DNA sequence: GTTATTTATGTTATATCGTAACGCGTCAAG
DNA sequence: CTTGACGCGTTACGATATAACATAAATAAC
């Protein structure tokens, strides 16, 4: 198995070493928790692992179902609290268009990436470019608004799914 | 009353002729409905008017309450349907961060503006710049994603509220 | 080491947001 | 003047999210 992945810019829409990518996020989570004096408890860690199983964004209730099966609490706050913790720590992100959560794949502590969402396979990629940061800053400046948080989400169809769709259309 | 407003880029965070701004949107709505062969029925028109009363984004149930008081239906679908219609026609936008809706203040038929939201006064401005469009396109291209829809929302504090906060702090 | 304090987990209950499905009325086309 | 599409209203429900409180575990104070 090749380890060519630059853990900086994982892109689920293209081939990557997922085991490596998941493990590296978990390692970072542990280290970060130690450093910041917060606790990566079993539920919290497990939720992160669950999110890391795929690059799909998962709804809170979907996560909760998994937790319940594994002997954790069965009520919504259990999932929401763990997810909120992960989001606060920058270990996961909330994808508003989907009312769902995805593990953070970057190494940066405080970043507000853009999300690229494939409507068909539901995979989510994050991206953080200077160009976008500048565009956001320019907008805010033009309106005299002090930025506190920003949301950038792009919904579309990834290359892999586009190709698959085309193939399907040909078959008919 | 001065009519200096360029109906292209209304900015609720700064002084503008609101009556003019609301009236011009309604005029556009009527014309557009005629042209596209869709009907701006009483409920639909009223919802647009309600949204236009302020530059705040309103929740569906908030709109519904108003409709109920005025003798329209009292059940959620009444509000959601009218709002969906307005969004489809590009006469209103959905602000995802707030789970709420705001009247469209631009004249463009199909546009996907960025939203600037003040956390304190809850006013919402829309903005559509080439720089942002390019940043979005670049992101999508970099990930081989075909854009279908995009969401850009900036939450912060507008100049007016920032000033007010400062004044309050001084008083203490 | 024991006690006090904080933090986390689990619960019940409820709020908030959104939609499916159906019946009736209205309007425009033939 | 009928028929078919559309819109409005309803009931009922599903999905998402949070408040409030009890218990247990971890950390801090003594």
XYZ file of C-alpha atoms in Angstrom, chain A residues 3-141:
139
model
C 1.709 6.128 1.378
C 1.815 8.986 -1.067
C -0.921 10.885 0.773
C 0.045 14.402 1.805
C -1.981 14.487 4.997
C -2.590 18.196 4.332
C -5.045 18.008 1.472
C -6.903 14.716 1.481
C -9.477 14.515 -1.256
C -12.044 11.755 -0.903
C -13.094 12.243 -4.513
C -9.833 10.699 -5.626
C -7.808 7.678 -4.546
C -6.119 7.990 -1.195
C -4.876 5.774 1.588
C -7.871 5.943 3.866
C -6.524 3.893 6.763
C -3.586 6.212 6.980
C -5.787 9.266 6.719
C -8.092 8.100 9.520
C -5.264 7.024 11.808
C -3.461 10.305 11.416
C -6.539 12.282 12.405
C -6.987 10.155 15.510
C -3.371 10.636 16.474
C -3.724 14.363 16.079
C -6.921 14.318 18.143
C -5.191 12.600 21.019
C -2.218 14.882 20.981
C -4.377 17.952 20.743
C -6.566 16.862 23.641
C -3.499 16.382 25.812
C -2.143 19.769 24.882
C -5.366 21.648 25.431
C -6.248 19.852 28.625
C -9.544 18.496 27.356
C -10.576 14.859 27.455
C -11.030 12.643 24.429
C -13.366 10.298 26.274
C -14.562 6.946 24.903
C -17.801 8.289 23.368
C -16.038 11.257 21.848
C -13.265 9.157 20.438
C -15.724 6.605 19.150
C -17.792 9.264 17.393
C -14.682 10.563 15.695
C -13.810 7.013 14.612
C -17.300 6.522 13.243
C -17.108 9.742 11.251
C -13.705 8.671 9.998
C -14.974 5.387 8.616
C -16.022 7.210 5.493
C -15.869 10.648 4.019
C -19.604 10.962 4.123
C -21.195 13.476 6.415
C -23.377 11.738 8.990
C -26.491 12.994 10.738
C -26.492 13.086 14.523
C -29.164 10.418 14.708
C -27.205 8.181 12.399
C -24.206 8.461 14.718
C -26.472 7.926 17.714
C -27.756 4.664 16.277
C -24.228 3.366 16.073
C -23.446 4.473 19.617
C -26.582 2.807 20.931
C -25.626 -0.495 19.276
C -22.238 -0.319 20.918
C -23.579 0.173 24.414
C -23.358 3.920 24.732
C -26.369 6.096 25.507
C -29.465 5.893 23.340
C -30.704 9.484 23.575
C -29.989 12.392 21.222
C -27.921 14.510 23.631
C -25.306 11.751 23.758
C -24.581 12.150 20.074
C -25.030 15.904 19.968
C -22.682 16.496 22.873
C -19.913 14.401 21.412
C -20.370 16.049 18.015
C -20.396 19.514 19.560
C -17.195 18.694 21.390
C -15.496 17.545 18.208
C -16.652 20.614 16.331
C -15.437 22.902 19.112
C -12.066 21.209 19.039
C -11.924 21.558 15.288
C -11.856 17.765 14.940
C -15.106 17.663 13.026
C -17.175 20.072 11.001
C -20.840 20.677 10.642
C -22.131 20.634 7.091
C -25.182 22.855 7.190
C -26.652 21.962 3.844
C -26.858 18.355 4.980
C -27.618 18.916 8.661
C -24.741 16.539 9.199
C -21.217 16.192 10.513
C -17.916 15.143 8.987
C -14.518 14.464 10.510
C -11.962 17.181 9.940
C -9.224 15.994 7.648
C -6.906 18.917 7.943
C -4.154 19.373 10.490
C -4.881 22.989 11.180
C -6.396 23.675 14.539
C -8.661 26.590 13.755
C -9.705 26.712 10.212
C -12.991 27.241 8.452
C -12.705 25.250 5.289
C -15.057 25.230 2.360
C -16.906 21.978 1.790
C -17.359 20.284 -1.529
C -20.253 17.865 -1.486
C -21.142 15.306 -4.114
C -24.893 15.018 -4.394
C -24.667 11.429 -5.588
C -22.060 9.667 -3.469
C -22.473 12.111 -0.570
C -18.749 12.328 -0.004
C -17.492 15.583 1.444
C -14.114 17.186 0.806
C -12.718 20.195 2.622
C -10.677 22.897 1.020
C -9.076 26.017 2.381
C -7.521 28.385 -0.121
C -6.116 31.892 0.236
C -8.249 32.932 -2.720
C -11.428 32.018 -0.875
C -10.257 33.580 2.374
C -9.576 36.774 0.493
C -12.935 36.734 -1.235
C -14.653 36.321 2.134
C -12.584 39.076 3.710
C -13.329 41.395 0.794
C -17.063 40.812 1.090
C -17.013 41.460 4.803
C -14.920 44.572 4.372
